[in-house]
Short mmCIF file of C-alpha atoms and ligand atoms in Angstrom, two decimals:
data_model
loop_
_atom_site.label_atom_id
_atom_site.label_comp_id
_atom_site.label_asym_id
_atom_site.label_seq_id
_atom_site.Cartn_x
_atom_site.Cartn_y
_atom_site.Cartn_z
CA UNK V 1 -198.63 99.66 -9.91
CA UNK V 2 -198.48 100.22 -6.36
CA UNK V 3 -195.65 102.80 -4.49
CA UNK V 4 -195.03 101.55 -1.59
CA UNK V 5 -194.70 104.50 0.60
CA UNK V 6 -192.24 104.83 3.12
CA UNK V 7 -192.85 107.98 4.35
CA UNK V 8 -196.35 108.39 5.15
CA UNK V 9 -196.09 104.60 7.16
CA UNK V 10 -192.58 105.51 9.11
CA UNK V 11 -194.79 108.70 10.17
CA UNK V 12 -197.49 106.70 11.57
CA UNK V 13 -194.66 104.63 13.90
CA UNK V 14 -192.54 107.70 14.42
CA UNK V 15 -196.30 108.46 16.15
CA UNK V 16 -196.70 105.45 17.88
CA UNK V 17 -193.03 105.63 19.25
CA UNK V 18 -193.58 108.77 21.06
CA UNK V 19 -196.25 107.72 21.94
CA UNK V 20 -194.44 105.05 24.38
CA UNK V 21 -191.63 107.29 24.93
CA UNK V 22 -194.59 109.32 26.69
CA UNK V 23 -195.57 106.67 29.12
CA UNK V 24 -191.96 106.16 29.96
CA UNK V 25 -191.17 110.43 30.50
CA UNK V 26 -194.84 110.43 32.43
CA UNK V 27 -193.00 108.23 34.94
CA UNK V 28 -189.84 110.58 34.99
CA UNK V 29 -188.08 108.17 32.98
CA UNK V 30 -186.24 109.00 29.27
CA UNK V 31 -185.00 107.39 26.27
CA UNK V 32 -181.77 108.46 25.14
CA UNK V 33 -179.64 107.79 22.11
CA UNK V 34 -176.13 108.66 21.59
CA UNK V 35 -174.32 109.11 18.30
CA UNK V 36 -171.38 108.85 17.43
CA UNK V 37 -169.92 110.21 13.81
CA UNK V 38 -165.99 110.26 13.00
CA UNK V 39 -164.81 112.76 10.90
CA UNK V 40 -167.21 114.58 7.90
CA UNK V 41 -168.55 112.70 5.59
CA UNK V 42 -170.95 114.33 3.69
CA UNK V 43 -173.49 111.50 3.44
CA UNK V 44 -172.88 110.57 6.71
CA UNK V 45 -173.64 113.90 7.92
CA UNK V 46 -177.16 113.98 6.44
CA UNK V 47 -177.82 110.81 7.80
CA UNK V 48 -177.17 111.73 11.23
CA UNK V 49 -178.75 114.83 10.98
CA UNK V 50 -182.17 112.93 9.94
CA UNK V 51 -181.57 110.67 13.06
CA UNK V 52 -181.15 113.38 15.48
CA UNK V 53 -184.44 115.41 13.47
CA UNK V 54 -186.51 111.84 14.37
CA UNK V 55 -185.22 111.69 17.85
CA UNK V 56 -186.49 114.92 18.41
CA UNK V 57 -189.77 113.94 16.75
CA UNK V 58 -190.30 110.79 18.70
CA UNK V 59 -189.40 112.47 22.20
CA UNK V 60 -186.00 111.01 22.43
CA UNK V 61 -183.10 112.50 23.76
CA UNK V 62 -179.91 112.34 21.67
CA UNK V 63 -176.56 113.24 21.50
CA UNK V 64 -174.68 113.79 18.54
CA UNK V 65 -170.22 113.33 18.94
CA UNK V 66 -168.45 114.55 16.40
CA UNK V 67 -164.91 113.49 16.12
CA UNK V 68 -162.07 114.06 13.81
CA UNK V 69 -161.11 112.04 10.64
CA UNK V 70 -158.14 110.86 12.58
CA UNK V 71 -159.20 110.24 16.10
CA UNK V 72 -157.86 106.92 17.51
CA UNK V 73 -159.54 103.86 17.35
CA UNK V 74 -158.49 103.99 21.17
CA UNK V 75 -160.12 106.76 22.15
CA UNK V 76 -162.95 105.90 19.79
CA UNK V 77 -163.48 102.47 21.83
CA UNK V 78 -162.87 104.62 25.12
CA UNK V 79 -165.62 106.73 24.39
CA UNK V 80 -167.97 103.74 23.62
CA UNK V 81 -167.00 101.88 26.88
CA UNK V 82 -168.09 105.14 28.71
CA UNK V 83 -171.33 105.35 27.31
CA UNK V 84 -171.85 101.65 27.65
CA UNK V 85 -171.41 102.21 31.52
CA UNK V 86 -173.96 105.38 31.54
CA UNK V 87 -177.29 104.26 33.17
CA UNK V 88 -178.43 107.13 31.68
CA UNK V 89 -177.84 106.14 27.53
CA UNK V 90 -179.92 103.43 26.57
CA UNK V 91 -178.79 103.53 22.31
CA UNK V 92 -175.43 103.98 21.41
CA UNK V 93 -174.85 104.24 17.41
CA UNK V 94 -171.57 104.85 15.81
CA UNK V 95 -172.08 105.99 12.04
CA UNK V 96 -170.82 103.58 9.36
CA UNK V 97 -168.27 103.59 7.37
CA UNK V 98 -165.46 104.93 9.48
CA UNK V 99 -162.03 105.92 8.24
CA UNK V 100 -159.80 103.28 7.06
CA UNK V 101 -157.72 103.81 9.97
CA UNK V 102 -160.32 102.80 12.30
CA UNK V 103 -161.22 98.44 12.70
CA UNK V 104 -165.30 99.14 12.17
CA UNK V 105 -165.41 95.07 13.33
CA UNK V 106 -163.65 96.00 16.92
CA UNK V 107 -165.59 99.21 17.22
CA UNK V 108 -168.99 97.42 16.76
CA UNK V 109 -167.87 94.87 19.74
CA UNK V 110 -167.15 97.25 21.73
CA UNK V 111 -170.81 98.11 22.16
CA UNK V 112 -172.90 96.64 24.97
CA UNK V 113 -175.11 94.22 23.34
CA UNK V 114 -178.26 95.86 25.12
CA UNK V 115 -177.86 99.26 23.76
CA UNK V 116 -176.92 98.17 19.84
CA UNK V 117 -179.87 99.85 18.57
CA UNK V 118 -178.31 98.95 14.88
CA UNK V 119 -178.38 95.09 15.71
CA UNK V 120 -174.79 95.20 14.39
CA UNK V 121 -172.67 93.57 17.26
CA UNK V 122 -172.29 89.66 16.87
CA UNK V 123 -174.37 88.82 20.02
CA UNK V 124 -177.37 90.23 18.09
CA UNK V 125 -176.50 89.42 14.81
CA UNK V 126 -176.34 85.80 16.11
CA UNK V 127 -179.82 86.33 18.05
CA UNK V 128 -181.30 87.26 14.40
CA UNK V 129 -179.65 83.92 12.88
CA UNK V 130 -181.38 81.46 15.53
CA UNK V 131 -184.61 83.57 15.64
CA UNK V 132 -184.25 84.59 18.81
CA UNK V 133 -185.96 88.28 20.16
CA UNK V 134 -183.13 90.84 19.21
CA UNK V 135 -182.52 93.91 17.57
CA UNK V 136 -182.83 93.62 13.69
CA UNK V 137 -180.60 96.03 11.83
CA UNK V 138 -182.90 99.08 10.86
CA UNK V 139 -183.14 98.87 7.15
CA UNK V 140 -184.15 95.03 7.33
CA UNK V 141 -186.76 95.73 9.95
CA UNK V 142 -187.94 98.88 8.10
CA UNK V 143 -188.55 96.92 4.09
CA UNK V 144 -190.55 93.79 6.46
CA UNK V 145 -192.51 96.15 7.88
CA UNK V 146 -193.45 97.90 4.90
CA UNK V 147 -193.95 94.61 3.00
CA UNK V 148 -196.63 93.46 5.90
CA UNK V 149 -198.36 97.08 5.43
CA UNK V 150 -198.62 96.59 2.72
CA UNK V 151 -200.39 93.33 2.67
CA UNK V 152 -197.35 91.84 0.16
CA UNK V 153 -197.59 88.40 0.92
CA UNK V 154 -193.77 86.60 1.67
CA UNK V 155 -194.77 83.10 2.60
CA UNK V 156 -193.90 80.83 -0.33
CA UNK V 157 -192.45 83.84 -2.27
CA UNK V 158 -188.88 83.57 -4.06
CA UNK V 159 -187.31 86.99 -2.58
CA UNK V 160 -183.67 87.38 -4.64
CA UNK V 161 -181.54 89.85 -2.49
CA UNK V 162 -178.83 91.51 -4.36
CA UNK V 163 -176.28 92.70 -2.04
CA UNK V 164 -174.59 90.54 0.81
CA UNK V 165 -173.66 93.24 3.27
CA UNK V 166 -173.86 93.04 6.91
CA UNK V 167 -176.16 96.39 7.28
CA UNK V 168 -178.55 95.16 4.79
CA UNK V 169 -178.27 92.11 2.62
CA UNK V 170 -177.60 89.40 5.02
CA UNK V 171 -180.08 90.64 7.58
CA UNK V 172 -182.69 90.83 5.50
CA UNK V 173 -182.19 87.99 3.42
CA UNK V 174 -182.58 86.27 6.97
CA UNK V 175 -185.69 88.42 8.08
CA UNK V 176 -187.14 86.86 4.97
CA UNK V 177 -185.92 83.30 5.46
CA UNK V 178 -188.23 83.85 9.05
CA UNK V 179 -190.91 84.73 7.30
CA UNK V 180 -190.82 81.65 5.09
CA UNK V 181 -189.58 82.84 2.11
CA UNK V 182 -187.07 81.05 -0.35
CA UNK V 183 -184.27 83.55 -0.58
CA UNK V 184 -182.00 83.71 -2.95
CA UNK V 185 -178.71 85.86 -2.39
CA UNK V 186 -177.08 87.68 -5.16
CA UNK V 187 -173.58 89.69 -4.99
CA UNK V 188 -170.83 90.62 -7.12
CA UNK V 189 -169.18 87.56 -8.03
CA UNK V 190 -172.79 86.02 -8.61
CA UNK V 191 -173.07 84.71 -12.56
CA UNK V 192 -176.55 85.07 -14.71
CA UNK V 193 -177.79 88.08 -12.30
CA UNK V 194 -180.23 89.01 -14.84
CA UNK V 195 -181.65 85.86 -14.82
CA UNK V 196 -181.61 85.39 -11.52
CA UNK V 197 -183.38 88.68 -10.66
CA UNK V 198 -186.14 87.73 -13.32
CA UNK V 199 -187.33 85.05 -11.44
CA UNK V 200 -188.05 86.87 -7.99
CA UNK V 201 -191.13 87.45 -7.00
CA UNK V 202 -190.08 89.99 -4.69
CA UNK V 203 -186.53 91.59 -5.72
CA UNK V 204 -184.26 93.29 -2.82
CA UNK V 205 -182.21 96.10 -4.96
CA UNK V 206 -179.05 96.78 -2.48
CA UNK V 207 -176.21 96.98 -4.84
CA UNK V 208 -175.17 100.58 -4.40
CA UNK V 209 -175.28 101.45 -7.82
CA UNK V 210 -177.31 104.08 -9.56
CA UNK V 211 -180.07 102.96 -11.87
CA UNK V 212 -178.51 99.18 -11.98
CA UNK V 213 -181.83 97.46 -12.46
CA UNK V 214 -183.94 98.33 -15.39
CA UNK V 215 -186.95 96.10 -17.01
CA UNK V 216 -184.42 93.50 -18.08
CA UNK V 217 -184.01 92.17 -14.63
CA UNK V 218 -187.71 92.24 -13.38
CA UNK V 219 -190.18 89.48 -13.73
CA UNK V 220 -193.70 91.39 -14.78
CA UNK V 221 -195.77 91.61 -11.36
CA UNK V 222 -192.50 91.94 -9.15
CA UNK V 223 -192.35 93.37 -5.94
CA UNK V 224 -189.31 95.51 -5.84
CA UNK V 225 -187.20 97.08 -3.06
CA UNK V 226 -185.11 99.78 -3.81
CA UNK V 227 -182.39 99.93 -0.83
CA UNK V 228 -180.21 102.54 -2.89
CA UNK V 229 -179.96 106.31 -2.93
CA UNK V 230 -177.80 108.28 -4.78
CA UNK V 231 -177.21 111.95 -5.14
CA UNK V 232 -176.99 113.02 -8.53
CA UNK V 233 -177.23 116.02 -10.85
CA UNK V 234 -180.52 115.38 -11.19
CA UNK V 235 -181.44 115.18 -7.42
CA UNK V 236 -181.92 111.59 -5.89
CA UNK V 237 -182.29 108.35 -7.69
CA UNK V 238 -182.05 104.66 -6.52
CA UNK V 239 -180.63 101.65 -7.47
CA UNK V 240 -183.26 100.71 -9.54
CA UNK V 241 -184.71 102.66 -13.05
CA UNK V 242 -188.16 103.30 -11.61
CA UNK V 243 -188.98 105.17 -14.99
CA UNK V 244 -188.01 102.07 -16.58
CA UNK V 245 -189.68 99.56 -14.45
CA UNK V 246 -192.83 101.04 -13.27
CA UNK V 247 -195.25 99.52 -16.05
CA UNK V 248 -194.36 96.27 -15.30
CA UNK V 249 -194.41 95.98 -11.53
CA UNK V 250 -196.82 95.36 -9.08
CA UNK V 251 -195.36 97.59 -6.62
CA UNK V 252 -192.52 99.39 -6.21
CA UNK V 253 -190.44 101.42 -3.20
CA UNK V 254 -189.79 104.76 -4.24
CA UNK V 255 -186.19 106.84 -3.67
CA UNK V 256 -186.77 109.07 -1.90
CA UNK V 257 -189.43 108.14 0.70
CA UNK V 258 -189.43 104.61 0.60
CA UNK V 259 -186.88 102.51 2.57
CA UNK V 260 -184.63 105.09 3.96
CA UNK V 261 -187.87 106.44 5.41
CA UNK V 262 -188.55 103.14 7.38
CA UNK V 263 -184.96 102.29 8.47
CA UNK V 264 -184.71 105.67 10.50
CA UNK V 265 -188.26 104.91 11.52
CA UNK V 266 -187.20 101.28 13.06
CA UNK V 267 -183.58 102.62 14.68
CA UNK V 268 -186.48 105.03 16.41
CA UNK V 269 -188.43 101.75 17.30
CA UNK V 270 -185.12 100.45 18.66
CA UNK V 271 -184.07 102.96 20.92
CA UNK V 272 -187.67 102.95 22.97
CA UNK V 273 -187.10 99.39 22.52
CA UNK V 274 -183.76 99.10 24.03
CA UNK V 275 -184.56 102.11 27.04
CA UNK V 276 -187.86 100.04 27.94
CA UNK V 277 -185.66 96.64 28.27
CA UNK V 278 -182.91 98.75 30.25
CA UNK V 279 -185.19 100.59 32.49
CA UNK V 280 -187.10 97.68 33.29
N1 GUN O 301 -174.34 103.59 7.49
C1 GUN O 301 -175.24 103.25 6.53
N2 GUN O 301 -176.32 102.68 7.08
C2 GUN O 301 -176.10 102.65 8.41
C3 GUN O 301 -176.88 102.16 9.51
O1 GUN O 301 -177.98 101.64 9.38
N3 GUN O 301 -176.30 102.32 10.74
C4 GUN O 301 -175.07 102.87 10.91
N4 GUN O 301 -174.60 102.95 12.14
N5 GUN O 301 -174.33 103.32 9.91
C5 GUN O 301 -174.86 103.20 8.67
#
C-alpha cells in the first residue's frame, strides 16, 4: 500500500511558487491575496490561518479581513467590489460557509472573474465545464495533481466521486472527466452506494462524514481519496477508516497531510497564477 503524501509534494510546489513569485518581486512587482473571513468559525479560522502561513511561505502578500457574524451582505459585497477595483490585489478569497444571513451565491459573483483564485464564480466554473484555461477550485486541482505524482494512471479508470458539492465534488468529478476517466457521481439520495463505491477503481471520499467508508465499500487495489477531515477526541480522522482499509488498497491519501495539504498548495499556485495574468 502506497500513502500518497500530500505534504511532502505541496512542499515541493509551495517551492516552485516562490520561486516565480521571485521573478515577479525581482522586477518590483508583487502577488497579493486578500481574504476575507465573516464572523469566527472555528474551522474556518484554522483554515485561514494555514492560508495566510503559505502566503507567507511562497512570498505572497496577504491580507486577512475579519468581519462580524452579522455584517451585511451589503457591505460584504462593498468590500469585494473595492478590492476588485485595486490594481494592487490580484486574489480575492472570501471563506466558505458564511452565515445564513449572508447569499454565499451573490457574494461569489461579486468577485472579478480574474482574481477568483477559488475558481468558484460561474464565469470560471463554466471555463472548467468546456475545458477551457481557468482557475480549477483548489481541492480538485490539488487530488489531480497528486494522482499524476504519483504516476496513478486515470485514463480508462472508473473514478466514483461521492459528494456533489460545488467546492469539491462537481469540480473534480469534471477534472476527471478531462482526463478521460468514466466518472461516476455519488450523493445522498444515491441508492446501492456500497456497491457503487466497490466498483471504482479510484474512489473520491467527500462526504463529510467521519470514518464513512470502511473495507465494505472498497474494491481490493483501489485508489482512494480521502477529501474529509474531522476533529475528534482522538485528534484528526477522515472520511474514510484508513485502519480499516489500508490492507486492501493500493494507495491511499492520508488525513492529515494528504489533500488538504495540496488544496492550500494549488490556491498558492492560483494566486501567482492570477497576479502573472493581471500584471501582464
Ligand atoms: N471552505 C472550505 N473549503 C473552501 C475553499 O476551498 N475555499 C473557500 N473560499 N472556502 C472554503
Amino acid at each position: 500500500m502506497k500513502i500518497l503524501n500530500g505534504k511532502e509534494f505541496a512542499d515541493k510546489i509551495k517551492d516552485e511558487v516562490k520561486a516565480d513569485v521571485e521573478v515577479l518581486t525581482s522586477d518590483g512587482k508583487s502577488v497579493y491575496l486578500a481574504v476575507i473571513q465573516v464572523g469566527d468559525d472555528a474551522a474556518s479560522s484554522t483554515y485561514v490561518r494555514n492560508k495566510h502561513n503559505a502566503c507567507v511561505r511562497c512570498g505572497i502578500t496577504s491580507s486577512t479581513y475579519n468581519l462580524a457574524n452579522d455584517e451585511s451582505e451589503e457591505n460584504l459585497i462593498e468590500m469585494i467590489q473595492t478590492l476588485n477595483k485595486n490594481n494592487y490585489v490580484h486574489g480575492i478569497l472570501v471563506q466558505l460557509p458564511l452565515p445564513n444571513h449572508i447569499d454565499e451565491h451573490k457574494v461569489i459573483q461579486s468577485i472579478a472573474p480574474e482574481k477568483d483564485v477559488d475558481g468558484f464564480h460561474e464565469i470560471n466554473v463554466g471555463k472548467l465545464m468546456v475545458g477551457e484555461d481557468t482557475f480549477i477550485p483548489c481541492t480538485a486541482k490539488g487530488i489531480i495533481e497528486l494522482l499524476k505524482y504519483n504516476d496513478v494512471e486515470i485514463e480508462g479508470k472508473h473514478c466514483v466521486v461521492v459528494g456533489r458539492s460545488n467546492i469539491v465534488g462537481k469540480p473534480v468529478a469534471m477534472e476527471l472527466l478531462h482526463h478521460n476517466a468514466t466518472v461516476t457521481m455519488c450523493h445522498s439520495k444515491t441508492k446501492e452506494l456500497e456497491k457503487i463505491c466497490k466498483e471504482a477503481d479510484i474512489l473520491v471520499c467527500a462526504i463529510g462524514k467521519p470514518k464513512f467508508f470502511n473495507r465494505d465499500y472498497i474494491k481490493e487495489g483501489a485508489v482512494v481519496v480521502d477529501v474529509g477531515i474531522h476533529r475528534t477526541e482522538n485528534g484528526l480522522c477522515g472520511d474514510v477508516d484508513f485502519d480499516d482499509v489500508k490492507d486492501i488498497v493500493s494507495a491511499i491519501t492520508p488525513v492529515p497531510g494528504g489533500v488538504g495539504q495540496m488544496t492550500i498548495a494549488m490556491l498558492m499556485k492560483n494566486c501567482v497564477q492570477a497576479a502573472q495574468m493581471q500584471l501582464k
